CSV table of C-alpha atoms in Angstrom, one decimal:
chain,number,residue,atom,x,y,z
A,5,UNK,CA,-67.5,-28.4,-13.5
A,6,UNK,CA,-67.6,-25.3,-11.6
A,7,UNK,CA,-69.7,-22.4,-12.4
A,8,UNK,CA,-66.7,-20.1,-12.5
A,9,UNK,CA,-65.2,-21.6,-15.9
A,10,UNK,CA,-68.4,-21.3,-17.8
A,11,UNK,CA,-70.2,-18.2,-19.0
A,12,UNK,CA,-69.9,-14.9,-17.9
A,13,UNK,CA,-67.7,-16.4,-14.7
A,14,UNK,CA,-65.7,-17.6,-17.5
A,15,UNK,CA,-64.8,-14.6,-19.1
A,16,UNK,CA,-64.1,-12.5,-15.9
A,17,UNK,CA,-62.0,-15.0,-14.9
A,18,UNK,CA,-58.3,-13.7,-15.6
A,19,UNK,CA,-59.6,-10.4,-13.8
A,20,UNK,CA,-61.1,-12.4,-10.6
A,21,UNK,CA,-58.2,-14.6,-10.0
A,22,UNK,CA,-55.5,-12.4,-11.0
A,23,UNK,CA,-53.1,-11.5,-8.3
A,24,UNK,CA,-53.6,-15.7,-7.5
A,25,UNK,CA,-52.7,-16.7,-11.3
A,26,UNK,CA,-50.0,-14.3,-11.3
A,27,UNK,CA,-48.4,-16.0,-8.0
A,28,UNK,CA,-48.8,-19.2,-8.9
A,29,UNK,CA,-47.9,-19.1,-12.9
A,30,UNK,CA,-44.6,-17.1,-11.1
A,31,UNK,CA,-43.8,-19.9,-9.3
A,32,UNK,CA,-44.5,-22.5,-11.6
A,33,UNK,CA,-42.2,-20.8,-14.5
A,34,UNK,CA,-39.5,-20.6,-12.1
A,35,UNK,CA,-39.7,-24.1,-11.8
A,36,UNK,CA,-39.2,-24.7,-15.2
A,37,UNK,CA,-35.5,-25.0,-17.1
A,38,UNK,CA,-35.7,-22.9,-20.3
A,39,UNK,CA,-32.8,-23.6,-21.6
A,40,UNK,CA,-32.8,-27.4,-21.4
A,41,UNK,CA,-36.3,-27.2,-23.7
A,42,UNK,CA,-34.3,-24.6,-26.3
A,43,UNK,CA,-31.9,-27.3,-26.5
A,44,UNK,CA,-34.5,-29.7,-27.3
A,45,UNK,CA,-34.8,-28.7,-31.3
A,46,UNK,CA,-30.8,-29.1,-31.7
A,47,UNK,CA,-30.4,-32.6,-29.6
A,48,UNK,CA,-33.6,-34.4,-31.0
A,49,UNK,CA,-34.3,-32.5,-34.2
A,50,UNK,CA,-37.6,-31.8,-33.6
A,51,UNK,CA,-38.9,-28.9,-31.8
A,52,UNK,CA,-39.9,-29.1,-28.0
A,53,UNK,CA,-43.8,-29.6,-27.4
A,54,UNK,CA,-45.2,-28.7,-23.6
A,55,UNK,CA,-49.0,-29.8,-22.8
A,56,UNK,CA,-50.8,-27.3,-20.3
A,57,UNK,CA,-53.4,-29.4,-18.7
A,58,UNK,CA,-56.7,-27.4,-17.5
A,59,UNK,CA,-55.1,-24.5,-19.4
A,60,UNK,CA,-57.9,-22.6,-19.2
A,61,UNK,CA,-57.7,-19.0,-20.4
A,62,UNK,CA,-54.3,-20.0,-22.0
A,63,UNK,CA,-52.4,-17.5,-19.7
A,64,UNK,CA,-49.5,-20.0,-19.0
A,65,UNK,CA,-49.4,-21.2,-22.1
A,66,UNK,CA,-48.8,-17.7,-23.4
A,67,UNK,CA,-45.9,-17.4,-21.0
A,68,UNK,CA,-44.4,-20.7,-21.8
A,69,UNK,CA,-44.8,-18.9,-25.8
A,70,UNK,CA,-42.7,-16.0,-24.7
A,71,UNK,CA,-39.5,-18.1,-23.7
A,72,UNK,CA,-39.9,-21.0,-26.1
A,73,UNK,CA,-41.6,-19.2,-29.0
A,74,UNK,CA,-40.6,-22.7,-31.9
A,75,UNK,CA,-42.4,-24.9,-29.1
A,76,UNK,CA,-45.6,-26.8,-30.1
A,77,UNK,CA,-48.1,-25.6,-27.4
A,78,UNK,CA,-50.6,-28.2,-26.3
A,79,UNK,CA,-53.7,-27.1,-24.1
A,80,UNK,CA,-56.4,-29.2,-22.8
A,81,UNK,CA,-59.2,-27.7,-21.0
A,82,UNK,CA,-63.0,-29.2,-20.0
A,83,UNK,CA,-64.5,-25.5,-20.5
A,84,UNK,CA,-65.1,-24.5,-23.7
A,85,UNK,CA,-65.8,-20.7,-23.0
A,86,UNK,CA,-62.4,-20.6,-21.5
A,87,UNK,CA,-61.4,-22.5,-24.4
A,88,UNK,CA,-62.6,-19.3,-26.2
A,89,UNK,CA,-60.6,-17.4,-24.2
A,90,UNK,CA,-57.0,-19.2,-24.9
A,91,UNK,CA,-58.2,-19.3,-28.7
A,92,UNK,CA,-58.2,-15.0,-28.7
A,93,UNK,CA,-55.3,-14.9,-26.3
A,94,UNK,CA,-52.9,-17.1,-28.0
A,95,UNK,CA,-53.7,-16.3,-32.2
A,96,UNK,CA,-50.9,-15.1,-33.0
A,97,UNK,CA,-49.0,-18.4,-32.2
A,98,UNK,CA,-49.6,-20.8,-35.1
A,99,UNK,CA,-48.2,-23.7,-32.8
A,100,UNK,CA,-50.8,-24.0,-30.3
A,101,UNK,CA,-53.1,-26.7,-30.2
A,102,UNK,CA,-56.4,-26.4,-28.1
A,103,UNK,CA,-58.7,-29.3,-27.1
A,104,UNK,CA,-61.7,-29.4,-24.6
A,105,UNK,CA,-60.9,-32.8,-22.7
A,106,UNK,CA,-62.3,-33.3,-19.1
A,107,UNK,CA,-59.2,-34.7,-17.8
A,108,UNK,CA,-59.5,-38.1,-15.2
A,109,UNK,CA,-58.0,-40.5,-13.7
A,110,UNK,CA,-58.3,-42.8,-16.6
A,111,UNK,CA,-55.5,-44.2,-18.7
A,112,UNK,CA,-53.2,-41.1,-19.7
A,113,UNK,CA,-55.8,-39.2,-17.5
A,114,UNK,CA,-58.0,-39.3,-20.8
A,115,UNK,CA,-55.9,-37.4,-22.7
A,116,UNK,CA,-55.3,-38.9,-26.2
A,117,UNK,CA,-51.5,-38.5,-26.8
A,118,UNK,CA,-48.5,-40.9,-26.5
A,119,UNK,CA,-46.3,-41.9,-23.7
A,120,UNK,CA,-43.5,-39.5,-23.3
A,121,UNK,CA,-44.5,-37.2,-26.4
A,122,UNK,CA,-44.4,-33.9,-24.2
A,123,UNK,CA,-41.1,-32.6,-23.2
A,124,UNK,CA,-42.9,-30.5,-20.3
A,125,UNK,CA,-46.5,-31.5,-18.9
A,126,UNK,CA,-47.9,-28.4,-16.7
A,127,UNK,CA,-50.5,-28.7,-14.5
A,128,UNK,CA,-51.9,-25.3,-12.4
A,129,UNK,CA,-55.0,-24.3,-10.1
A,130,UNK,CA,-56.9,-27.3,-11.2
A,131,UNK,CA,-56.3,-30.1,-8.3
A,132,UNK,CA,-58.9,-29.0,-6.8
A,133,UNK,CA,-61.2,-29.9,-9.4
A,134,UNK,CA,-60.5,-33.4,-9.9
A,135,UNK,CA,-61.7,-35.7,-8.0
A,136,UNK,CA,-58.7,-38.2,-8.1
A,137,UNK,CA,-55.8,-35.8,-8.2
A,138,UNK,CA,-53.1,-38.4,-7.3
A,139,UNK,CA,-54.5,-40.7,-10.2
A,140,UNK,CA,-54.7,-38.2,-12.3
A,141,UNK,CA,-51.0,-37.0,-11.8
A,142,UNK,CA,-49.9,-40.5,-12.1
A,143,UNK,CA,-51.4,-40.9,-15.5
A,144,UNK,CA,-49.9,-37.9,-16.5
A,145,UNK,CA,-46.0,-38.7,-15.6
């Protein structure tokens, strides 16, 4: 794991890498159809659950709080002081669940949930970082 998501690289992080994060977590919400996950409570009964994988500082998962505030918020992350991080930024949501995972390219990319439990799977600034990242997408779908 890189030095920059450990440590005092760790917390500086979100002020580093802002105007990238900011980009990218732009595009990536754009990408995403809000309404179809707030209709996910009245069609299956069940509030809709998202998985941010390598969520580091919790920053997307925030945003993904903001529109879907009744989702149950999954984040996995291989750094515990960014970890940390997510833990402060995302306290006042009760339905967040963090987890320090090194995600691979191993069955379910090593995560431990079901099949098909997440009704969105997000994935940002991390390919980089894993060494099989077709594998590791496949696992994930």
């Amino acid at each position: 794991m890189s030095s920059y998501y450990r440590g005092k690289n760790a917390r500086r992080y979100n002020v580093r890498w802002k105007s990238y994060t900011e980009i990218t977590l732009s595009h990536v919400l754009d990408t995403i159809d809000f309404s179809r996950l707030n209709d996910i409570s009245a069609q299956n009964g069940r509030t809709p659950r998202v998985l941010d994988v390598a969520c580091g500082t919790g920053i997307l998962l925030k945003r993904l709080l903001e529109r879907i505030p009744d989702a149950d918020a999954y984040g996995v992350d291989g750094s515990e002081d960014m970890l940390a991080q997510a833990q402060d930024a995302l306290s006042n949501y009760p339905n967040v669940h963090l987890e320090q995972i090194q995600v691979g390219a191993g069955l379910h990319a090593n995560l431990p949930y079901e099949t098909a439990f997440f009704d969105l799977i997000t994935m940002t600034n991390v390919l980089h970082d894993i060494s099989k990242p077709q594998e590791t997408l496949h696992q994930l779908s």
